[in-house]
Coordinates of C-alpha atoms and ligand atoms in Angstrom, one line a residue:
M1 CA -17.0 48.8 65.8
S2 CA -14.3 47.6 63.5
N3 CA -13.3 50.1 60.8
L4 CA -12.5 47.3 58.4
V5 CA -14.6 47.3 55.2
E6 CA -17.1 44.5 55.0
P7 CA -16.6 42.3 51.9
E8 CA -20.0 43.2 50.4
R9 CA -19.0 46.9 50.5
I10 CA -15.8 46.3 48.5
V11 CA -16.4 48.0 45.1
P12 CA -14.4 47.0 42.0
W13 CA -12.0 49.9 42.2
M14 CA -10.8 48.6 45.6
E15 CA -9.9 45.3 44.0
K16 CA -6.1 44.9 43.8
R17 CA -5.7 44.4 40.1
A18 CA -2.7 44.4 37.7
V19 CA -2.2 44.3 34.0
Y20 CA 0.1 41.7 32.5
P21 CA 0.8 42.8 28.9
G22 CA 2.5 41.0 26.1
F23 CA 2.3 39.7 22.5
F24 CA 1.8 36.0 23.6
D25 CA 2.4 34.5 20.2
P26 CA 1.9 32.0 21.7
I27 CA 1.7 32.0 25.5
T28 CA 4.3 29.8 27.1
N29 CA 4.5 28.1 30.5
G30 CA 6.9 31.0 31.5
H31 CA 4.0 33.5 31.0
V32 CA 1.7 31.1 32.9
D33 CA 4.2 31.0 35.7
I34 CA 4.2 34.8 36.0
I35 CA 0.4 35.0 35.9
L36 CA 0.2 32.5 38.8
R37 CA 2.8 34.4 40.8
G38 CA 0.8 37.6 40.1
L39 CA -2.3 36.0 41.5
R40 CA -0.5 35.6 44.8
L41 CA -0.3 39.4 45.0
F42 CA -3.4 40.6 43.2
D43 CA -7.1 39.9 43.2
K44 CA -7.3 40.2 39.5
I45 CA -4.8 39.9 36.6
I46 CA -5.8 41.4 33.3
V47 CA -3.8 39.7 30.6
A48 CA -3.5 42.3 27.8
V49 CA -2.8 40.8 24.5
L50 CA -1.2 43.2 22.0
K51 CA -2.9 43.4 18.6
N52 CA 0.0 44.6 16.6
P53 CA -0.4 44.9 12.9
K54 CA 3.3 45.9 12.5
K55 CA 4.6 42.7 14.0
E56 CA 3.9 39.5 12.1
A57 CA 2.2 36.9 14.3
L58 CA 1.8 33.2 13.8
F59 CA -1.5 33.3 15.6
S60 CA -4.3 35.8 15.1
T61 CA -5.2 38.0 18.0
K62 CA -8.4 36.0 18.4
D63 CA -6.5 32.8 18.8
R64 CA -3.9 34.2 21.2
V65 CA -6.7 35.5 23.4
A66 CA -8.7 32.3 23.1
M67 CA -5.7 30.1 24.1
I68 CA -5.2 32.2 27.3
Q69 CA -8.9 32.1 28.1
E70 CA -8.9 28.4 27.8
I71 CA -5.9 27.9 30.0
F72 CA -7.5 30.0 32.8
I73 CA -11.1 28.9 32.2
R74 CA -11.4 27.9 35.9
Q75 CA -9.7 30.9 37.2
P76 CA -12.1 33.9 37.3
A77 CA -9.4 36.1 38.7
V78 CA -7.7 36.1 35.2
E79 CA -9.3 38.2 32.6
V80 CA -8.0 38.3 29.0
R81 CA -8.4 41.3 26.7
A82 CA -6.9 42.3 23.4
F83 CA -5.5 45.8 23.2
D84 CA -3.9 48.3 20.9
G85 CA -2.7 51.8 21.6
L86 CA -0.7 52.8 24.7
L87 CA -0.4 50.3 27.6
V88 CA -0.7 53.2 30.1
D89 CA -4.1 54.1 28.6
F90 CA -5.2 50.4 28.7
A91 CA -4.2 50.2 32.4
R92 CA -6.1 53.4 33.3
R93 CA -9.2 52.2 31.4
H94 CA -9.1 49.0 33.5
K95 CA -8.6 50.9 36.7
T96 CA -5.1 49.9 37.7
R97 CA -1.7 51.6 37.8
I98 CA 0.2 48.4 38.1
V99 CA 1.8 46.5 35.3
I100 CA 3.5 43.1 35.8
R101 CA 6.3 41.9 33.6
G102 CA 8.6 38.9 33.8
L103 CA 12.3 39.3 33.9
R104 CA 14.2 36.2 32.8
A105 CA 17.8 37.2 32.6
V106 CA 20.1 40.2 32.4
S107 CA 19.6 40.2 28.7
D108 CA 15.9 41.3 29.3
F109 CA 17.0 44.2 31.4
E110 CA 17.8 46.9 28.9
Y111 CA 14.6 46.5 26.9
E112 CA 12.6 46.3 30.1
L113 CA 14.2 49.4 31.7
Q114 CA 13.6 51.4 28.5
M115 CA 10.0 50.3 28.5
A116 CA 9.4 51.0 32.2
L117 CA 10.9 54.4 32.0
M118 CA 9.0 55.3 28.8
N119 CA 5.7 54.2 30.5
R120 CA 6.6 56.2 33.6
Q121 CA 7.3 59.2 31.3
L122 CA 3.8 58.8 29.7
D123 CA 2.1 58.3 33.1
P124 CA 4.1 59.0 36.3
E125 CA 1.5 57.1 38.3
I126 CA 2.1 53.8 36.5
E127 CA 4.3 51.3 38.5
I128 CA 5.9 48.3 36.7
L129 CA 6.5 45.3 38.8
Y130 CA 9.1 42.8 37.7
M131 CA 8.8 39.1 38.6
M132 CA 11.3 36.3 38.0
P133 CA 9.8 33.2 36.5
S134 CA 10.8 29.7 37.7
V135 CA 14.3 28.8 36.7
H136 CA 12.8 26.0 34.6
Y137 CA 11.5 28.7 32.2
S138 CA 14.3 31.2 32.3
F139 CA 15.5 30.2 28.7
L140 CA 12.0 30.2 27.3
N141 CA 10.3 32.6 24.9
S142 CA 7.5 32.3 22.3
G143 CA 10.1 32.5 19.4
V144 CA 12.1 29.6 20.7
V145 CA 8.9 27.5 21.1
K146 CA 7.9 28.2 17.5
E147 CA 11.4 27.4 16.1
V148 CA 11.8 24.2 18.0
F149 CA 8.3 23.0 17.2
S150 CA 8.7 23.9 13.5
L151 CA 12.0 21.8 13.4
G152 CA 10.3 18.8 14.9
G153 CA 11.5 19.2 18.5
S154 CA 9.3 18.6 21.5
V155 CA 7.9 21.5 23.4
K156 CA 6.2 19.3 26.0
G157 CA 6.2 20.9 29.4
L158 CA 7.2 24.3 27.9
V159 CA 3.7 25.3 26.7
P160 CA 0.2 24.5 27.9
E161 CA -1.5 21.6 26.1
I162 CA -3.9 23.9 24.2
V163 CA -0.9 25.7 22.7
E164 CA 0.7 22.4 21.6
K165 CA -2.6 21.5 20.0
M166 CA -2.8 24.8 18.1
L167 CA 0.8 24.5 17.0
R168 CA 0.0 21.0 15.5
K169 CA -3.0 22.6 13.7
K170 CA -0.8 25.3 12.3
M171 CA 1.7 22.7 11.2
K172 CA -1.0 20.7 9.4
S173 CA -2.2 23.8 7.7
G174 CA 1.3 24.5 6.4
R175 CA 2.0 27.7 8.4
L176 CA 4.7 25.9 10.3
S177 CA 6.9 23.2 8.7
V178 CA 8.9 20.4 10.1
G179 CA 12.5 19.8 9.1
K180 CA 14.9 22.3 7.6
S181 CA 14.0 26.0 7.7
P182 CA 13.9 27.6 4.2
Q183 CA 17.4 28.8 3.0
Ligands
PNS1 O1 5.6 40.2 24.7 P1 6.3 41.5 24.4 O2 6.5 41.7 23.0 O3 7.5 41.7 25.3 O4 5.3 42.7 24.9 C1 5.6 44.1 24.7 C2 4.4 45.0 25.1 C3 3.1 44.5 24.4 C4 4.3 45.0 26.6 C5 4.8 46.4 24.6 O5 5.1 46.4 23.2 C6 3.7 47.4 24.8 O6 3.3 47.8 25.9 N1 3.1 47.9 23.7 C7 2.0 48.9 23.7 C8 2.4 50.2 23.1 C9 3.0 51.1 24.2 O7 2.4 51.4 25.2 N2 4.3 51.6 23.9 C10 5.0 52.5 24.8 C11 5.7 51.8 25.9 S1 7.2 51.1 25.4

């Protein structure tokens, strides 16, 4: 008899899952690219959206979570959760020791190294896995998207459609303005 585990006997803790944390204000196609790459390696990716009252966000936590849920609505292997507190505690609560992060360029390295080593200090069992996004997104971050959009530039192809729609809504409500930024 084979000693392989039958699918119906696979219990959730045996699922290969990883956490993908970030601020996602808003999510970009660079983030989406990393999630899709993560899905090649893991059965489940838990996108952990930081609720950070210290950092000013354009979008509320609820909106940041909702946009990601909408993007992956047909992908049950992607779960989206808001979190606060330590990332290592969130990972443990969600029964994984693996954290995925994207690494775009050398300029990301110092911050990421510090974060990885701090997380390892907090929990030696946590492993952080770095993935390179497609070269098309290596210049992209949420800040650049907000700046370009607020100055009237196109972000087509850089963010999912729902994000463009939400940026337009923000613009209409006056939270983002086109033209010159205030002096
Ligand atoms: O999108 P970001 O801003 O690069 O994401 C940073 C994030 C959310 C991954 C990081 O700030 C984080 O993990 N915050 C939770 C608090 C924590 O665990 N801090 C200790 C490790 S540095």
